[in-house]
Amino acid sequence: MQETPDRIRLDKWLWHARFFKTRGLSAKLVSGGHVRVNREKVSKPAHAVGPGDVLTFPQARGVRVIRVLAIGTRRGPATEARSLYEDLDPPEARPREIVPRNPSFEGKGRPTKRDRRKLDLNRSETLD
């Protein structure tokens, strides 16, 4: 029988824990120097992590702070992946931003290219 290793490659663990869709994406993030393991910057995807390590990395529009609880043997379902880590900084419930409708388009069908540019401009102003 094979024993479960006590450490695993960082890029592989991020992929197993379902933070990134592909292992290549996780390796790219680590290679770019965007991941910290126990407050130290890491730039090699082969850096070993194990239970107790704290990872800090950007994901989507925020920064995730995660404590590794287990290694995992495969990239399983989401419920299994959630058991591999503890979220130290859970994301706050943010209300969805509602983009105001532009009344000039009401009932006219599809917006024109000019109308679309106006919509995109309004959306970018509300996000800033």
JSON list of C-alpha atoms in Angstrom, two decimals:
[
{"chain": "A", "resi": 1, "resn": "MET", "atom": "CA", "xyz": [0.00, 0.00, 0.00]},
{"chain": "A", "resi": 2, "resn": "GLN", "atom": "CA", "xyz": [1.06, 3.52, -0.71]},
{"chain": "A", "resi": 3, "resn": "GLU", "atom": "CA", "xyz": [1.40, 5.96, 2.14]},
{"chain": "A", "resi": 4, "resn": "THR", "atom": "CA", "xyz": [-0.02, 9.43, 1.79]},
{"chain": "A", "resi": 5, "resn": "PRO", "atom": "CA", "xyz": [2.79, 11.98, 1.46]},
{"chain": "A", "resi": 6, "resn": "ASP", "atom": "CA", "xyz": [2.97, 14.69, 4.11]},
{"chain": "A", "resi": 7, "resn": "ARG", "atom": "CA", "xyz": [3.84, 17.41, 1.56]},
{"chain": "A", "resi": 8, "resn": "ILE", "atom": "CA", "xyz": [2.75, 18.19, -2.01]},
{"chain": "A", "resi": 9, "resn": "ARG", "atom": "CA", "xyz": [3.62, 20.65, -4.77]},
{"chain": "A", "resi": 10, "resn": "LEU", "atom": "CA", "xyz": [1.97, 24.03, -4.29]},
{"chain": "A", "resi": 11, "resn": "ASP", "atom": "CA", "xyz": [0.50, 24.24, -7.80]},
{"chain": "A", "resi": 12, "resn": "LYS", "atom": "CA", "xyz": [-0.91, 20.74, -7.50]},
{"chain": "A", "resi": 13, "resn": "TRP", "atom": "CA", "xyz": [-2.49, 21.48, -4.10]},
{"chain": "A", "resi": 14, "resn": "LEU", "atom": "CA", "xyz": [-4.14, 24.69, -5.38]},
{"chain": "A", "resi": 15, "resn": "TRP", "atom": "CA", "xyz": [-5.60, 22.66, -8.24]},
{"chain": "A", "resi": 16, "resn": "HIS", "atom": "CA", "xyz": [-6.71, 19.79, -5.95]},
{"chain": "A", "resi": 17, "resn": "ALA", "atom": "CA", "xyz": [-8.43, 22.27, -3.63]},
{"chain": "A", "resi": 18, "resn": "ARG", "atom": "CA", "xyz": [-10.28, 23.69, -6.68]},
{"chain": "A", "resi": 19, "resn": "PHE", "atom": "CA", "xyz": [-9.01, 27.26, -6.42]},
{"chain": "A", "resi": 20, "resn": "PHE", "atom": "CA", "xyz": [-8.03, 27.14, -10.09]},
{"chain": "A", "resi": 21, "resn": "LYS", "atom": "CA", "xyz": [-9.61, 25.32, -12.99]},
{"chain": "A", "resi": 22, "resn": "THR", "atom": "CA", "xyz": [-6.36, 23.94, -14.37]},
{"chain": "A", "resi": 23, "resn": "ARG", "atom": "CA", "xyz": [-3.02, 23.08, -12.86]},
{"chain": "A", "resi": 24, "resn": "GLY", "atom": "CA", "xyz": [-1.39, 25.29, -15.49]},
{"chain": "A", "resi": 25, "resn": "LEU", "atom": "CA", "xyz": [-3.27, 28.34, -14.18]},
{"chain": "A", "resi": 26, "resn": "SER", "atom": "CA", "xyz": [-2.15, 27.65, -10.64]},
{"chain": "A", "resi": 27, "resn": "ALA", "atom": "CA", "xyz": [1.46, 27.14, -11.78]},
{"chain": "A", "resi": 28, "resn": "LYS", "atom": "CA", "xyz": [1.31, 30.41, -13.71]},
{"chain": "A", "resi": 29, "resn": "LEU", "atom": "CA", "xyz": [0.12, 32.30, -10.62]},
{"chain": "A", "resi": 30, "resn": "VAL", "atom": "CA", "xyz": [2.88, 30.80, -8.47]},
{"chain": "A", "resi": 31, "resn": "SER", "atom": "CA", "xyz": [5.56, 31.42, -11.12]},
{"chain": "A", "resi": 32, "resn": "GLY", "atom": "CA", "xyz": [4.49, 35.05, -11.29]},
{"chain": "A", "resi": 33, "resn": "GLY", "atom": "CA", "xyz": [5.38, 35.46, -7.61]},
{"chain": "A", "resi": 34, "resn": "HIS", "atom": "CA", "xyz": [1.79, 36.15, -6.53]},
{"chain": "A", "resi": 35, "resn": "VAL", "atom": "CA", "xyz": [1.60, 33.47, -3.83]},
{"chain": "A", "resi": 36, "resn": "ARG", "atom": "CA", "xyz": [2.91, 33.62, -0.27]},
{"chain": "A", "resi": 37, "resn": "VAL", "atom": "CA", "xyz": [3.47, 30.58, 1.91]},
{"chain": "A", "resi": 38, "resn": "ASN", "atom": "CA", "xyz": [3.76, 31.44, 5.59]},
{"chain": "A", "resi": 39, "resn": "ARG", "atom": "CA", "xyz": [4.32, 35.14, 4.68]},
{"chain": "A", "resi": 40, "resn": "GLU", "atom": "CA", "xyz": [7.20, 34.37, 2.30]},
{"chain": "A", "resi": 41, "resn": "LYS", "atom": "CA", "xyz": [6.91, 34.94, -1.45]},
{"chain": "A", "resi": 42, "resn": "VAL", "atom": "CA", "xyz": [7.17, 31.79, -3.50]},
{"chain": "A", "resi": 43, "resn": "SER", "atom": "CA", "xyz": [8.00, 31.73, -7.20]},
{"chain": "A", "resi": 44, "resn": "LYS", "atom": "CA", "xyz": [8.42, 28.00, -7.85]},
{"chain": "A", "resi": 45, "resn": "PRO", "atom": "CA", "xyz": [5.35, 25.84, -8.48]},
{"chain": "A", "resi": 46, "resn": "ALA", "atom": "CA", "xyz": [7.21, 22.85, -7.02]},
{"chain": "A", "resi": 47, "resn": "HIS", "atom": "CA", "xyz": [7.42, 24.47, -3.56]},
{"chain": "A", "resi": 48, "resn": "ALA", "atom": "CA", "xyz": [6.20, 21.89, -1.05]},
{"chain": "A", "resi": 49, "resn": "VAL", "atom": "CA", "xyz": [3.23, 22.66, 1.21]},
{"chain": "A", "resi": 50, "resn": "GLY", "atom": "CA", "xyz": [1.71, 20.60, 3.97]},
{"chain": "A", "resi": 51, "resn": "PRO", "atom": "CA", "xyz": [-0.84, 20.77, 6.76]},
{"chain": "A", "resi": 52, "resn": "GLY", "atom": "CA", "xyz": [-0.49, 23.92, 8.85]},
{"chain": "A", "resi": 53, "resn": "ASP", "atom": "CA", "xyz": [0.92, 26.13, 6.07]},
{"chain": "A", "resi": 54, "resn": "VAL", "atom": "CA", "xyz": [-0.85, 29.44, 5.45]},
{"chain": "A", "resi": 55, "resn": "LEU", "atom": "CA", "xyz": [-1.27, 30.49, 1.81]},
{"chain": "A", "resi": 56, "resn": "THR", "atom": "CA", "xyz": [-2.06, 34.00, 0.61]},
{"chain": "A", "resi": 57, "resn": "PHE", "atom": "CA", "xyz": [-2.92, 34.53, -3.06]},
{"chain": "A", "resi": 58, "resn": "PRO", "atom": "CA", "xyz": [-5.16, 36.66, -5.30]},
{"chain": "A", "resi": 59, "resn": "GLN", "atom": "CA", "xyz": [-8.29, 35.11, -6.72]},
{"chain": "A", "resi": 60, "resn": "ALA", "atom": "CA", "xyz": [-10.99, 36.87, -8.72]},
{"chain": "A", "resi": 61, "resn": "ARG", "atom": "CA", "xyz": [-11.23, 40.39, -7.26]},
{"chain": "A", "resi": 62, "resn": "GLY", "atom": "CA", "xyz": [-9.96, 39.60, -3.78]},
{"chain": "A", "resi": 63, "resn": "VAL", "atom": "CA", "xyz": [-7.15, 38.06, -1.79]},
{"chain": "A", "resi": 64, "resn": "ARG", "atom": "CA", "xyz": [-7.58, 34.62, -0.23]},
{"chain": "A", "resi": 65, "resn": "VAL", "atom": "CA", "xyz": [-5.92, 33.59, 3.03]},
{"chain": "A", "resi": 66, "resn": "ILE", "atom": "CA", "xyz": [-6.05, 29.82, 3.47]},
{"chain": "A", "resi": 67, "resn": "ARG", "atom": "CA", "xyz": [-4.67, 27.34, 6.00]},
{"chain": "A", "resi": 68, "resn": "VAL", "atom": "CA", "xyz": [-3.84, 23.92, 4.56]},
{"chain": "A", "resi": 69, "resn": "LEU", "atom": "CA", "xyz": [-5.55, 21.21, 6.62]},
{"chain": "A", "resi": 70, "resn": "ALA", "atom": "CA", "xyz": [-4.88, 18.15, 4.46]},
{"chain": "A", "resi": 71, "resn": "ILE", "atom": "CA", "xyz": [-3.04, 17.16, 1.30]},
{"chain": "A", "resi": 72, "resn": "GLY", "atom": "CA", "xyz": [-5.64, 15.21, -0.63]},
{"chain": "A", "resi": 73, "resn": "THR", "atom": "CA", "xyz": [-4.94, 12.43, -3.08]},
{"chain": "A", "resi": 74, "resn": "ARG", "atom": "CA", "xyz": [-7.01, 13.59, -6.03]},
{"chain": "A", "resi": 75, "resn": "ARG", "atom": "CA", "xyz": [-8.99, 16.48, -7.45]},
{"chain": "A", "resi": 76, "resn": "GLY", "atom": "CA", "xyz": [-12.36, 15.33, -6.21]},
{"chain": "A", "resi": 77, "resn": "PRO", "atom": "CA", "xyz": [-15.74, 16.98, -5.81]},
{"chain": "A", "resi": 78, "resn": "ALA", "atom": "CA", "xyz": [-16.12, 20.42, -4.23]},
{"chain": "A", "resi": 79, "resn": "THR", "atom": "CA", "xyz": [-17.23, 19.00, -0.89]},
{"chain": "A", "resi": 80, "resn": "GLU", "atom": "CA", "xyz": [-14.03, 16.97, -0.70]},
{"chain": "A", "resi": 81, "resn": "ALA", "atom": "CA", "xyz": [-11.95, 19.98, -1.77]},
{"chain": "A", "resi": 82, "resn": "ARG", "atom": "CA", "xyz": [-13.42, 22.16, 1.01]},
{"chain": "A", "resi": 83, "resn": "SER", "atom": "CA", "xyz": [-12.14, 19.71, 3.59]},
{"chain": "A", "resi": 84, "resn": "LEU", "atom": "CA", "xyz": [-8.54, 20.35, 2.46]},
{"chain": "A", "resi": 85, "resn": "TYR", "atom": "CA", "xyz": [-8.40, 23.94, 3.77]},
{"chain": "A", "resi": 86, "resn": "GLU", "atom": "CA", "xyz": [-9.73, 26.45, 6.26]},
{"chain": "A", "resi": 87, "resn": "ASP", "atom": "CA", "xyz": [-10.59, 29.93, 5.03]},
{"chain": "A", "resi": 88, "resn": "LEU", "atom": "CA", "xyz": [-8.97, 32.37, 7.47]},
{"chain": "A", "resi": 89, "resn": "ASP", "atom": "CA", "xyz": [-10.50, 35.45, 5.88]},
{"chain": "A", "resi": 90, "resn": "PRO", "atom": "CA", "xyz": [-13.98, 34.49, 4.66]},
{"chain": "A", "resi": 91, "resn": "PRO", "atom": "CA", "xyz": [-15.37, 36.81, 2.00]},
{"chain": "A", "resi": 92, "resn": "GLU", "atom": "CA", "xyz": [-17.99, 39.20, 3.30]},
{"chain": "A", "resi": 93, "resn": "ALA", "atom": "CA", "xyz": [-21.40, 39.02, 1.75]},
{"chain": "A", "resi": 94, "resn": "ARG", "atom": "CA", "xyz": [-21.36, 41.79, -0.81]},
{"chain": "A", "resi": 95, "resn": "PRO", "atom": "CA", "xyz": [-24.61, 43.02, -2.29]},
{"chain": "A", "resi": 96, "resn": "ARG", "atom": "CA", "xyz": [-24.76, 42.74, -6.04]},
{"chain": "A", "resi": 97, "resn": "GLU", "atom": "CA", "xyz": [-24.22, 46.04, -7.74]},
{"chain": "A", "resi": 98, "resn": "ILE", "atom": "CA", "xyz": [-27.28, 47.01, -9.69]},
{"chain": "A", "resi": 99, "resn": "VAL", "atom": "CA", "xyz": [-26.58, 48.87, -12.90]},
{"chain": "A", "resi": 100, "resn": "PRO", "atom": "CA", "xyz": [-29.28, 51.46, -13.55]},
{"chain": "A", "resi": 101, "resn": "ARG", "atom": "CA", "xyz": [-31.23, 50.88, -16.70]},
{"chain": "A", "resi": 102, "resn": "ASN", "atom": "CA", "xyz": [-30.94, 53.51, -19.34]},
{"chain": "A", "resi": 103, "resn": "PRO", "atom": "CA", "xyz": [-34.48, 54.65, -20.24]},
{"chain": "A", "resi": 104, "resn": "SER", "atom": "CA", "xyz": [-33.44, 55.69, -23.76]},
{"chain": "A", "resi": 105, "resn": "PHE", "atom": "CA", "xyz": [-33.30, 52.00, -24.82]},
{"chain": "A", "resi": 106, "resn": "GLU", "atom": "CA", "xyz": [-36.70, 50.98, -23.39]},
{"chain": "A", "resi": 107, "resn": "GLY", "atom": "CA", "xyz": [-38.83, 49.22, -25.99]},
{"chain": "A", "resi": 108, "resn": "LYS", "atom": "CA", "xyz": [-36.49, 49.85, -28.91]},
{"chain": "A", "resi": 109, "resn": "GLY", "atom": "CA", "xyz": [-35.08, 46.33, -29.21]},
{"chain": "A", "resi": 110, "resn": "ARG", "atom": "CA", "xyz": [-31.35, 45.79, -29.33]},
{"chain": "A", "resi": 111, "resn": "PRO", "atom": "CA", "xyz": [-29.12, 48.76, -28.54]},
{"chain": "A", "resi": 112, "resn": "THR", "atom": "CA", "xyz": [-27.02, 50.21, -31.33]},
{"chain": "A", "resi": 113, "resn": "LYS", "atom": "CA", "xyz": [-23.24, 50.27, -31.21]},
{"chain": "A", "resi": 114, "resn": "ARG", "atom": "CA", "xyz": [-23.36, 53.85, -29.92]},
{"chain": "A", "resi": 115, "resn": "ASP", "atom": "CA", "xyz": [-25.87, 52.87, -27.22]},
{"chain": "A", "resi": 116, "resn": "ARG", "atom": "CA", "xyz": [-23.66, 49.92, -26.20]},
{"chain": "A", "resi": 117, "resn": "ARG", "atom": "CA", "xyz": [-20.66, 52.25, -25.75]},
{"chain": "A", "resi": 118, "resn": "LYS", "atom": "CA", "xyz": [-22.78, 54.45, -23.48]},
{"chain": "A", "resi": 119, "resn": "LEU", "atom": "CA", "xyz": [-23.85, 51.45, -21.42]},
{"chain": "A", "resi": 120, "resn": "ASP", "atom": "CA", "xyz": [-20.27, 50.23, -21.07]},
{"chain": "A", "resi": 121, "resn": "LEU", "atom": "CA", "xyz": [-19.15, 53.72, -20.04]},
{"chain": "A", "resi": 122, "resn": "ASN", "atom": "CA", "xyz": [-21.89, 53.92, -17.40]},
{"chain": "A", "resi": 123, "resn": "ARG", "atom": "CA", "xyz": [-20.99, 50.49, -16.01]},
{"chain": "A", "resi": 124, "resn": "SER", "atom": "CA", "xyz": [-17.28, 51.32, -15.76]},
{"chain": "A", "resi": 125, "resn": "GLU", "atom": "CA", "xyz": [-18.12, 54.56, -13.89]},
{"chain": "A", "resi": 126, "resn": "THR", "atom": "CA", "xyz": [-20.29, 52.71, -11.34]},
{"chain": "A", "resi": 127, "resn": "LEU", "atom": "CA", "xyz": [-17.55, 50.12, -10.67]},
{"chain": "A", "resi": 128, "resn": "ASP", "atom": "CA", "xyz": [-14.90, 52.75, -9.87]}
]
